[in-house]
Short mmCIF file of C-alpha atoms in Angstrom, two decimals:
data_model
loop_
_atom_site.label_atom_id
_atom_site.label_comp_id
_atom_site.label_asym_id
_atom_site.label_seq_id
_atom_site.Cartn_x
_atom_site.Cartn_y
_atom_site.Cartn_z
CA MET A 34 0.00 0.00 0.00
CA PRO A 35 2.66 2.66 0.87
CA ALA A 36 4.05 2.49 -2.72
CA ILE A 37 0.90 4.13 -4.11
CA GLU A 38 1.69 7.38 -2.33
CA ASP A 39 5.09 7.80 -3.98
CA SER A 40 4.38 7.08 -7.64
CA GLY A 41 2.57 9.17 -10.22
CA VAL A 42 -0.84 10.63 -9.62
CA VAL A 43 -3.51 9.50 -7.19
CA VAL A 44 -6.93 11.08 -6.78
CA LEU A 45 -8.98 10.61 -3.62
CA GLY A 46 -12.60 11.25 -4.54
CA TRP A 47 -16.28 10.52 -4.16
CA TRP A 48 -18.66 9.85 -7.06
CA VAL A 49 -21.20 12.29 -5.61
CA SER A 50 -18.72 15.16 -5.33
CA MET A 51 -18.85 17.65 -8.19
CA PHE A 52 -15.40 18.82 -7.15
CA THR A 53 -14.00 15.34 -7.68
CA THR A 54 -15.66 15.32 -11.12
CA ARG A 55 -14.04 18.67 -11.89
CA VAL A 56 -10.54 17.34 -11.22
CA ARG A 57 -11.18 14.13 -13.18
CA ILE A 58 -12.40 16.14 -16.17
CA ALA A 59 -9.18 18.20 -16.07
CA LEU A 60 -6.98 15.09 -15.88
CA ALA A 61 -8.92 13.50 -18.75
CA GLU A 62 -8.53 16.63 -20.91
CA LYS A 63 -4.77 16.42 -20.34
CA GLY A 64 -4.71 12.67 -20.95
CA ILE A 65 -3.03 12.07 -17.59
CA SER A 66 -3.42 8.57 -16.19
CA TYR A 67 -3.97 8.26 -12.47
CA GLU A 68 -5.03 5.93 -9.72
CA TYR A 69 -8.52 6.72 -8.48
CA ILE A 70 -9.46 5.87 -4.90
CA GLU A 71 -13.17 6.09 -4.11
CA GLU A 72 -13.71 7.31 -0.58
CA ASP A 73 -16.48 5.78 1.47
CA ILE A 74 -18.02 9.05 2.63
CA PRO A 75 -18.81 9.65 5.51
CA ASN A 76 -16.26 7.04 6.67
CA LYS A 77 -13.25 9.03 5.54
CA SER A 78 -10.03 7.07 5.13
CA PRO A 79 -6.89 7.74 7.19
CA LEU A 80 -5.18 8.62 3.90
CA LEU A 81 -7.71 11.41 3.24
CA LEU A 82 -7.51 12.76 6.79
CA LYS A 83 -3.72 12.71 6.62
CA HIS A 84 -3.54 14.55 3.30
CA ASN A 85 -6.32 17.07 3.96
CA PRO A 86 -6.32 17.65 7.71
CA ILE A 87 -7.82 21.15 7.55
CA TYR A 88 -10.85 20.61 5.34
CA LYS A 89 -10.98 16.75 5.49
CA LYS A 90 -12.66 16.78 2.07
CA VAL A 91 -12.35 15.28 -1.38
CA PRO A 92 -10.90 15.67 -3.89
CA VAL A 93 -7.24 15.40 -3.01
CA LEU A 94 -4.68 14.99 -5.76
CA ILE A 95 -1.50 13.29 -4.62
CA HIS A 96 1.42 13.81 -6.99
CA LYS A 97 4.67 12.00 -6.18
CA GLY A 98 3.48 11.65 -2.61
CA LYS A 99 2.59 15.35 -2.16
CA PRO A 100 -1.06 16.35 -1.66
CA ILE A 101 -2.88 19.23 -3.29
CA CYS A 102 -6.36 20.14 -2.02
CA GLU A 103 -9.25 22.29 -3.25
CA SER A 104 -10.46 21.47 -6.77
CA LEU A 105 -9.80 24.81 -8.51
CA ILE A 106 -6.31 24.90 -7.01
CA ILE A 107 -5.79 21.31 -8.19
CA VAL A 108 -6.88 22.19 -11.75
CA GLN A 109 -4.47 25.14 -11.78
CA TYR A 110 -1.71 22.83 -10.49
CA ILE A 111 -2.43 20.34 -13.30
CA HIS A 112 -2.31 23.20 -15.84
CA GLU A 113 1.04 24.45 -14.49
CA THR A 114 2.68 21.04 -14.07
CA TRP A 115 1.67 19.36 -17.34
CA LYS A 116 2.27 22.20 -19.76
CA GLU A 117 1.76 20.12 -22.94
CA GLY A 118 -1.63 18.95 -24.13
CA TYR A 119 -4.95 20.68 -23.74
CA PRO A 120 -4.74 24.16 -22.16
CA LEU A 121 -6.91 24.26 -19.05
CA LEU A 122 -6.51 28.01 -18.54
CA PRO A 123 -6.01 30.96 -20.90
CA SER A 124 -2.42 32.20 -21.24
CA ASP A 125 -3.48 35.85 -21.33
CA PRO A 126 -3.35 37.24 -17.75
CA PHE A 127 -6.56 39.26 -18.11
CA LEU A 128 -8.54 36.34 -19.53
CA LYS A 129 -7.06 34.14 -16.83
CA SER A 130 -8.24 36.59 -14.15
CA GLN A 131 -11.74 36.54 -15.63
CA ALA A 132 -11.72 32.73 -15.59
CA ALA A 133 -10.66 32.77 -11.93
CA PHE A 134 -13.38 35.32 -11.12
CA TRP A 135 -16.17 33.28 -12.71
CA ALA A 136 -15.01 29.95 -11.27
CA ASP A 137 -15.06 31.61 -7.85
CA TYR A 138 -18.57 33.01 -8.57
CA ILE A 139 -19.76 29.53 -9.46
CA ASP A 140 -18.47 27.99 -6.24
CA LYS A 141 -19.87 30.84 -4.16
CA HIS A 142 -23.36 30.67 -5.70
CA ILE A 143 -23.97 27.35 -7.37
CA TYR A 144 -22.58 25.14 -4.61
CA GLN A 145 -25.60 25.91 -2.48
CA VAL A 146 -27.57 23.62 -4.82
CA VAL A 147 -26.29 20.89 -2.53
CA LYS A 148 -27.68 22.48 0.63
CA LEU A 149 -30.90 23.46 -1.11
CA THR A 150 -31.71 19.89 -1.99
CA TRP A 151 -30.84 18.57 1.44
CA ASP A 152 -32.73 20.85 3.75
CA SER A 153 -35.63 22.82 2.34
CA LYS A 154 -39.16 22.26 1.08
CA GLY A 155 -42.43 23.97 0.22
CA GLU A 156 -42.52 27.76 0.12
CA GLU A 157 -38.99 28.15 1.45
CA MET A 158 -37.75 25.85 -1.29
CA GLN A 159 -39.56 27.88 -3.96
CA LYS A 160 -37.99 31.11 -2.73
CA ARG A 161 -34.55 29.55 -2.92
CA VAL A 162 -35.29 28.10 -6.36
CA GLU A 163 -36.00 31.64 -7.57
CA GLU A 164 -32.71 32.84 -6.11
CA PHE A 165 -30.84 29.91 -7.63
CA LEU A 166 -32.35 30.50 -11.07
CA GLY A 167 -31.20 34.10 -10.73
CA TYR A 168 -27.60 32.93 -10.41
CA LEU A 169 -27.97 30.60 -13.39
CA LYS A 170 -29.27 33.55 -15.41
CA VAL A 171 -26.22 35.64 -14.43
CA LEU A 172 -24.10 32.82 -15.81
CA GLU A 173 -26.22 32.66 -18.97
CA ARG A 174 -25.61 36.38 -19.52
CA GLU A 175 -21.88 35.83 -19.08
CA LEU A 176 -21.95 32.96 -21.58
CA GLY A 177 -23.73 35.20 -24.09
CA GLU A 178 -23.45 33.94 -27.64
CA LYS A 179 -20.17 32.08 -27.10
CA PRO A 180 -20.22 28.29 -27.44
CA TYR A 181 -18.24 28.00 -24.20
CA PHE A 182 -17.53 30.32 -21.28
CA ASN A 183 -13.92 30.11 -22.46
CA GLY A 184 -14.89 31.26 -25.97
CA GLU A 185 -14.47 28.88 -28.88
CA SER A 186 -13.04 26.08 -26.79
CA PHE A 187 -13.90 24.26 -23.56
CA GLY A 188 -12.01 25.74 -20.62
CA PHE A 189 -11.62 26.46 -16.92
CA VAL A 190 -15.02 28.03 -16.28
CA ASP A 191 -16.80 25.37 -18.36
CA MET A 192 -15.08 22.71 -16.25
CA ALA A 193 -15.99 24.63 -13.09
CA LEU A 194 -19.70 24.63 -13.93
CA ILE A 195 -20.41 21.42 -15.87
CA CYS A 196 -19.37 19.31 -12.89
CA TYR A 197 -22.50 20.57 -11.06
CA TYR A 198 -24.82 19.55 -13.88
CA SER A 199 -26.15 16.26 -12.52
CA HIS A 200 -26.92 17.98 -9.24
CA ILE A 201 -28.65 20.88 -10.99
CA ILE A 202 -30.83 18.42 -12.95
CA GLY A 203 -31.67 16.58 -9.72
CA PHE A 204 -32.49 19.86 -8.00
CA GLY A 205 -34.67 20.82 -10.94
CA LYS A 206 -36.79 17.69 -10.40
CA ILE A 207 -37.15 18.46 -6.69
CA GLY A 208 -37.55 22.23 -6.99
CA ASN A 209 -39.78 21.99 -10.04
CA PHE A 210 -37.76 23.88 -12.62
CA SER A 211 -36.25 22.85 -15.93
CA VAL A 212 -32.81 23.88 -17.13
CA GLU A 213 -34.03 23.28 -20.68
CA LYS A 214 -37.01 25.63 -20.32
CA ASP A 215 -35.78 28.16 -17.76
CA THR A 216 -32.17 28.56 -18.92
CA PRO A 217 -32.14 27.29 -22.51
CA LYS A 218 -28.72 28.75 -23.33
CA LEU A 219 -27.17 26.92 -20.39
CA PHE A 220 -28.97 23.77 -21.48
CA ALA A 221 -27.48 24.07 -24.96
CA TRP A 222 -24.06 24.76 -23.47
CA ALA A 223 -24.30 21.73 -21.14
CA THR A 224 -25.42 19.47 -24.01
CA GLN A 225 -22.38 20.64 -25.97
CA CYS A 226 -20.04 19.99 -23.00
CA MET A 227 -21.41 16.50 -22.51
CA LYS A 228 -20.31 15.55 -26.02
CA ARG A 229 -16.73 15.69 -24.71
CA GLU A 230 -15.48 12.34 -23.52
CA SER A 231 -13.82 13.89 -20.47
CA VAL A 232 -17.27 15.05 -19.31
CA SER A 233 -19.49 12.16 -20.43
CA MET A 234 -17.16 9.56 -18.92
CA THR A 235 -16.85 11.42 -15.60
CA LEU A 236 -20.10 13.22 -14.79
CA ALA A 237 -22.17 11.34 -12.23
CA ASP A 238 -25.32 9.64 -13.53
CA PRO A 239 -28.07 12.26 -12.90
CA ASN A 240 -30.56 9.49 -12.03
CA LYS A 241 -28.25 8.12 -9.36
CA ILE A 242 -27.73 11.63 -7.98
CA TYR A 243 -31.50 12.23 -7.95
CA GLU A 244 -32.09 8.94 -6.10
CA LEU A 245 -29.47 9.90 -3.53
CA LEU A 246 -31.03 13.35 -3.04
CA ILE A 247 -34.47 11.81 -2.46
CA GLU A 248 -32.97 9.37 0.03
CA ILE A 249 -31.34 12.22 1.96
CA ARG A 250 -34.53 14.28 1.87
CA LYS A 251 -36.48 11.31 3.24
CA LYS A 252 -33.97 10.97 6.07
CA ASN A 253 -34.38 14.68 6.81
CA GLY A 254 -38.15 14.32 6.83
CA LEU A 255 -38.60 16.45 3.73
CA GLU A 256 -40.19 13.79 1.57
CA ASP A 257 -42.91 11.26 2.30
CA MET B 487 2.62 53.31 -24.36
CA ALA B 488 2.25 53.95 -20.65
CA ASP B 489 0.13 51.62 -18.54
CA GLU B 490 -2.99 53.10 -17.03
CA VAL B 491 -3.65 51.56 -13.64
CA LYS B 492 -6.51 52.55 -11.37
CA LEU B 493 -7.69 51.01 -8.13
CA HIS B 494 -11.23 51.66 -6.95
CA GLY B 495 -11.39 51.28 -3.20
CA VAL B 496 -11.85 52.58 0.31
CA THR B 497 -8.90 53.02 2.66
CA GLY B 498 -10.40 51.07 5.55
CA SER B 499 -11.00 47.82 3.65
CA PRO B 500 -8.59 44.94 4.30
CA PHE B 501 -9.45 43.59 0.84
CA VAL B 502 -8.52 46.86 -0.88
CA CYS B 503 -5.35 46.88 1.23
CA ARG B 504 -4.31 43.53 -0.27
CA ALA B 505 -4.36 45.10 -3.73
CA VAL B 506 -2.54 48.23 -2.51
CA ILE B 507 0.23 46.13 -0.94
CA ALA B 508 0.67 44.15 -4.17
CA LEU B 509 0.86 47.34 -6.24
CA ASN B 510 3.36 48.94 -3.83
CA LEU B 511 5.44 45.76 -3.64
CA LYS B 512 5.86 45.86 -7.41
CA GLY B 513 6.40 49.64 -7.45
CA ILE B 514 3.47 50.19 -9.81
CA LYS B 515 2.23 53.75 -10.35
CA TYR B 516 -1.54 53.86 -10.05
CA GLU B 517 -4.44 56.16 -9.36
CA PHE B 518 -6.48 55.42 -6.25
CA VAL B 519 -10.14 56.16 -6.90
CA ALA B 520 -11.76 56.62 -3.50
CA GLU B 521 -15.28 55.26 -3.47
CA ASP B 522 -18.15 56.26 -1.21
CA LEU B 523 -19.82 52.90 -0.57
CA SER B 524 -23.12 54.58 0.23
CA ASN B 525 -22.97 56.29 -3.17
CA LYS B 526 -21.01 54.06 -5.54
CA SER B 527 -19.60 55.62 -8.68
CA ALA B 528 -21.03 54.78 -12.10
CA ASP B 529 -17.61 53.44 -13.01
CA LEU B 530 -17.56 50.99 -10.11
CA LEU B 531 -21.00 49.68 -11.03
CA LYS B 532 -19.87 49.36 -14.63
CA TYR B 533 -16.60 47.60 -13.73
CA ASN B 534 -18.06 45.24 -11.12
CA PRO B 535 -21.70 44.70 -12.02
CA VAL B 536 -21.80 41.27 -10.37
CA TYR B 537 -20.80 42.26 -6.83
CA LYS B 538 -20.67 46.09 -6.99
CA LYS B 539 -17.81 45.94 -4.49
CA VAL B 540 -14.28 47.21 -3.96
CA PRO B 541 -11.47 46.62 -4.73
CA VAL B 542 -11.58 46.76 -8.51
CA LEU B 543 -8.32 47.10 -10.44
CA VAL B 544 -8.67 48.69 -13.85
CA HIS B 545 -5.66 48.07 -16.10
CA ASN B 546 -5.79 49.86 -19.44
CA GLY B 547 -9.57 49.84 -19.20
CA ASN B 548 -9.83 46.16 -18.23
CA PRO B 549 -11.49 45.62 -14.84
CA ILE B 550 -10.48 42.86 -12.43
CA SER B 551 -12.50 42.18 -9.26
CA GLU B 552 -11.99 40.05 -6.13
CA SER B 553 -8.91 40.90 -4.07
CA LEU B 554 -6.97 37.63 -4.43
CA VAL B 555 -7.70 37.47 -8.18
CA ILE B 556 -6.35 41.04 -8.40
CA VAL B 557 -3.18 40.16 -6.45
CA GLU B 558 -2.48 37.14 -8.69
CA TYR B 559 -3.10 39.28 -11.79
CA ILE B 560 -0.65 41.92 -10.56
CA ASP B 561 1.96 39.22 -9.93
CA GLU B 562 1.52 37.79 -13.38
CA VAL B 563 1.61 41.04 -15.34
CA TRP B 564 4.36 42.90 -13.50
CA LYS B 565 7.64 41.09 -12.88
CA GLY B 566 9.99 42.23 -10.11
CA VAL B 567 9.31 41.18 -6.51
CA PRO B 568 7.50 37.82 -6.74
CA ILE B 569 4.22 37.41 -4.85
CA LEU B 570 3.65 33.74 -5.71
CA PRO B 571 6.31 31.00 -5.69
CA GLN B 572 7.59 29.72 -9.06
CA ASP B 573 7.26 26.04 -8.23
CA ALA B 574 3.80 24.66 -9.11
CA TYR B 575 3.46 22.71 -5.85
CA GLU B 576 4.55 25.65 -3.68
CA LYS B 577 2.17 27.86 -5.64
CA ALA B 578 -0.69 25.45 -4.93
CA GLN B 579 0.18 25.52 -1.23
CA ALA B 580 0.18 29.33 -1.20
CA ARG B 581 -3.22 29.42 -2.91
CA PHE B 582 -4.51 26.82 -0.45
CA TRP B 583 -3.49 28.89 2.59
CA ALA B 584 -4.97 32.04 1.09
CA LYS B 585 -8.22 30.09 0.72
CA VAL B 586 -8.08 28.85 4.33
CA ILE B 587 -7.68 32.46 5.41
CA ASP B 588 -10.75 33.57 3.44
CA ASP B 589 -12.86 30.47 4.13
CA LYS B 590 -12.11 29.94 7.81
CA CYS B 591 -10.15 32.74 9.47
CA LEU B 592 -11.91 35.78 8.08
CA PRO B 593 -15.53 34.80 8.85
CA ALA B 594 -14.59 33.52 12.31
CA VAL B 595 -12.66 36.68 13.20
CA PHE B 596 -15.46 38.86 11.84
CA LYS B 597 -17.95 37.05 14.05
CA ALA B 598 -15.70 37.39 17.11
CA VAL B 599 -15.42 41.14 16.49
CA SER B 600 -19.03 41.86 15.57
CA SER B 601 -20.25 39.88 18.59
CA HIS B 602 -18.02 41.94 20.88
CA GLY B 603 -15.83 39.02 21.80
CA GLU B 604 -18.62 36.57 22.62
CA GLU B 605 -17.04 33.44 24.11
CA GLN B 606 -18.09 30.88 21.50
CA ALA B 607 -17.26 33.23 18.61
CA VAL B 608 -13.80 33.91 20.03
CA ALA B 609 -13.22 30.18 20.54
CA GLU B 610 -14.05 29.57 16.88
CA ALA B 611 -11.78 32.42 15.81
CA HIS B 612 -8.98 30.87 17.87
CA GLU B 613 -9.56 27.51 16.21
CA ALA B 614 -9.22 29.12 12.78
CA LEU B 615 -6.20 31.24 13.72
CA GLN B 616 -4.53 28.15 15.19
CA PHE B 617 -4.09 26.80 11.63
CA LEU B 618 -1.94 29.83 10.82
CA GLU B 619 -0.08 29.65 14.14
CA ASN B 620 0.76 25.98 13.52
CA GLU B 621 1.93 26.65 9.97
CA LEU B 622 4.41 29.28 11.18
CA LYS B 623 5.53 27.10 14.11
CA VAL B 624 5.97 23.89 12.13
CA LYS B 625 7.82 25.54 9.25
CA GLY B 626 9.87 27.84 11.52
CA ILE B 627 9.43 30.69 9.07
CA LYS B 628 9.40 34.45 9.55
CA PHE B 629 6.71 35.02 6.94
CA PHE B 630 4.28 32.59 5.30
CA GLY B 631 6.39 33.20 2.19
CA GLY B 632 9.59 32.29 4.04
CA ASP B 633 12.18 35.08 4.24
CA ASN B 634 9.94 37.37 2.21
CA ILE B 635 6.21 38.02 2.15
CA ASN B 636 4.03 36.25 -0.36
CA LEU B 637 0.36 35.82 -1.31
CA VAL B 638 -0.47 34.22 2.04
CA ASP B 639 0.99 37.06 4.11
CA ILE B 640 -0.90 39.55 1.96
CA ALA B 641 -4.14 37.57 2.37
CA ALA B 642 -3.60 37.61 6.15
CA THR B 643 -3.15 41.42 6.35
CA PHE B 644 -6.35 41.78 8.38
CA VAL B 645 -4.88 39.47 11.05
CA ALA B 646 -1.80 41.67 11.41
CA PHE B 647 -3.55 45.03 11.51
CA TRP B 648 -7.33 44.96 11.56
CA ILE B 649 -7.70 42.62 14.54
CA GLY B 650 -5.57 44.86 16.76
CA ALA B 651 -7.57 47.93 15.84
CA ALA B 652 -10.85 46.11 16.56
CA GLU B 653 -9.50 44.86 19.89
CA GLU B 654 -8.59 48.39 20.95
CA ALA B 655 -11.87 49.86 19.77
CA LEU B 656 -14.09 47.32 21.49
CA GLY B 657 -11.99 46.33 24.49
CA ILE B 658 -11.85 42.68 23.46
CA GLU B 659 -9.03 40.20 22.95
CA VAL B 660 -8.90 37.91 19.95
CA LEU B 661 -5.22 37.51 19.04
CA SER B 662 -3.57 37.11 22.42
CA LYS B 663 0.23 37.03 22.52
CA HIS B 664 0.48 34.06 24.86
CA LYS B 665 -1.91 31.92 22.79
CA PHE B 666 -0.50 32.99 19.44
CA PRO B 667 3.19 33.82 19.95
CA LYS B 668 4.21 33.04 16.34
CA LEU B 669 1.29 34.89 14.79
CA THR B 670 1.93 37.91 17.03
CA GLU B 671 5.61 37.92 16.03
CA TRP B 672 4.63 37.54 12.39
CA SER B 673 2.20 40.51 12.72
CA ASP B 674 4.93 42.78 14.09
CA ASN B 675 7.35 41.79 11.32
CA TYR B 676 4.71 42.02 8.64
CA VAL B 677 3.43 45.54 9.40
CA ASN B 678 7.04 46.74 9.37
CA CYS B 679 7.72 45.59 5.80
CA GLN B 680 8.17 48.66 3.62
CA ALA B 681 5.45 47.85 1.09
CA VAL B 682 3.01 46.98 3.86
CA LYS B 683 3.81 50.02 6.00
CA GLU B 684 3.11 52.39 3.12
CA SER B 685 -0.16 50.63 2.31
CA LEU B 686 -1.88 50.40 5.69
CA PRO B 687 -4.54 52.96 6.63
CA PRO B 688 -3.92 55.18 9.68
CA ARG B 689 -4.59 53.05 12.76
CA GLU B 690 -6.60 55.69 14.60
CA ASN B 691 -9.04 55.89 11.65
CA LEU B 692 -9.54 52.15 11.80
CA VAL B 693 -10.08 52.19 15.57
CA ALA B 694 -12.62 54.98 15.14
CA PHE B 695 -14.35 53.00 12.41
CA PHE B 696 -14.66 49.90 14.62
CA LYS B 697 -15.97 51.98 17.51
CA LYS B 698 -18.59 53.52 15.28
CA ARG B 699 -19.59 50.34 13.48
CA PHE B 700 -19.59 47.85 16.35
CA GLY B 701 -19.25 49.88 19.51
CA LYS B 702 -21.93 49.70 22.14
CA ALA B 703 -23.90 52.95 22.41
#
């Protein structure tokens, strides 16, 4: 077992985690092979707790025995370490700063889709759905007429958002909204992204995510 | 063609201060556009429509928002004194610690201050600050960047200067010397760095601000 830590790339992840998906998409775009270790959340492994003692979360990328935590930081690390192959970030500093800004916006505003599905219902849920749709519409405006947030090609912000897609679909079923109807541009964008192997092979099955959300809601007494 | 650099901000903001320190560290000439947050300029609203907040750096007409994004942009565009390490792994570590500061330390410290040093809030602030204390202790370093300041030190500016001002204004203790000897030592060294010294707002203004904002009537 100890040998795994010292060779190549290892990813500690969880199939439910959109942040794990994000890192796996980035590695796939670069064509980097790695060992994937599925964590049994909530029974976190000693390896995870050792390599991410502050946040104790997935994903963790371990490269030659050294851990890197936080998915956006990991993607930037991959971009800076494996300079050949698909560019994960723009080379222009201004465009790079915009990519960083929007990825940060996504994590600040879209991540709550997780909390929303786990602990609200009825009128409160509807209020939060409205708010959430508002954030999706901000992103739609930013996308504009471009095929990708990154412009003509799939990039950092696209990776940052598409990893949430299965959760957004699941939330749509629970919160009674449709990405296709309510944010058609985002729907078209997501459909485009899913044609990429890195995304289609990595994104969690939306049905499985939906089933898990319902299970959690039942446990929290939010569903009959 | 000369660069046009503007920074929209307010002098009391620790986030604006991060950008100011980065600009001063690199010796960049810029225009400080003082904003009145109760009456934001049309330019600010145009440059940061998403958050409508300061700081916003405008470089040759291109706006960049969010303090740490600004600092990284400055480091990338202007060479000279490095703010981030060159090595990809060390860079990732620096970004990680800057995130810990914003995710964990800042909200906990804010709560401890705004609650007037309420016991539970202070305990949580201590828990968050302990991460930084341990990092300095374990690595045996003067600054988070080693011998020189880096992104992490800049991110932690509020720890070095804003906490002390709040403590004085409200008669509370958050960053005690005996609990945080390394962090206290780091604070003293940090505020004495040239680029930092010339970037910090006058302390008495900050104390007055905290008294006004959070002081008991």
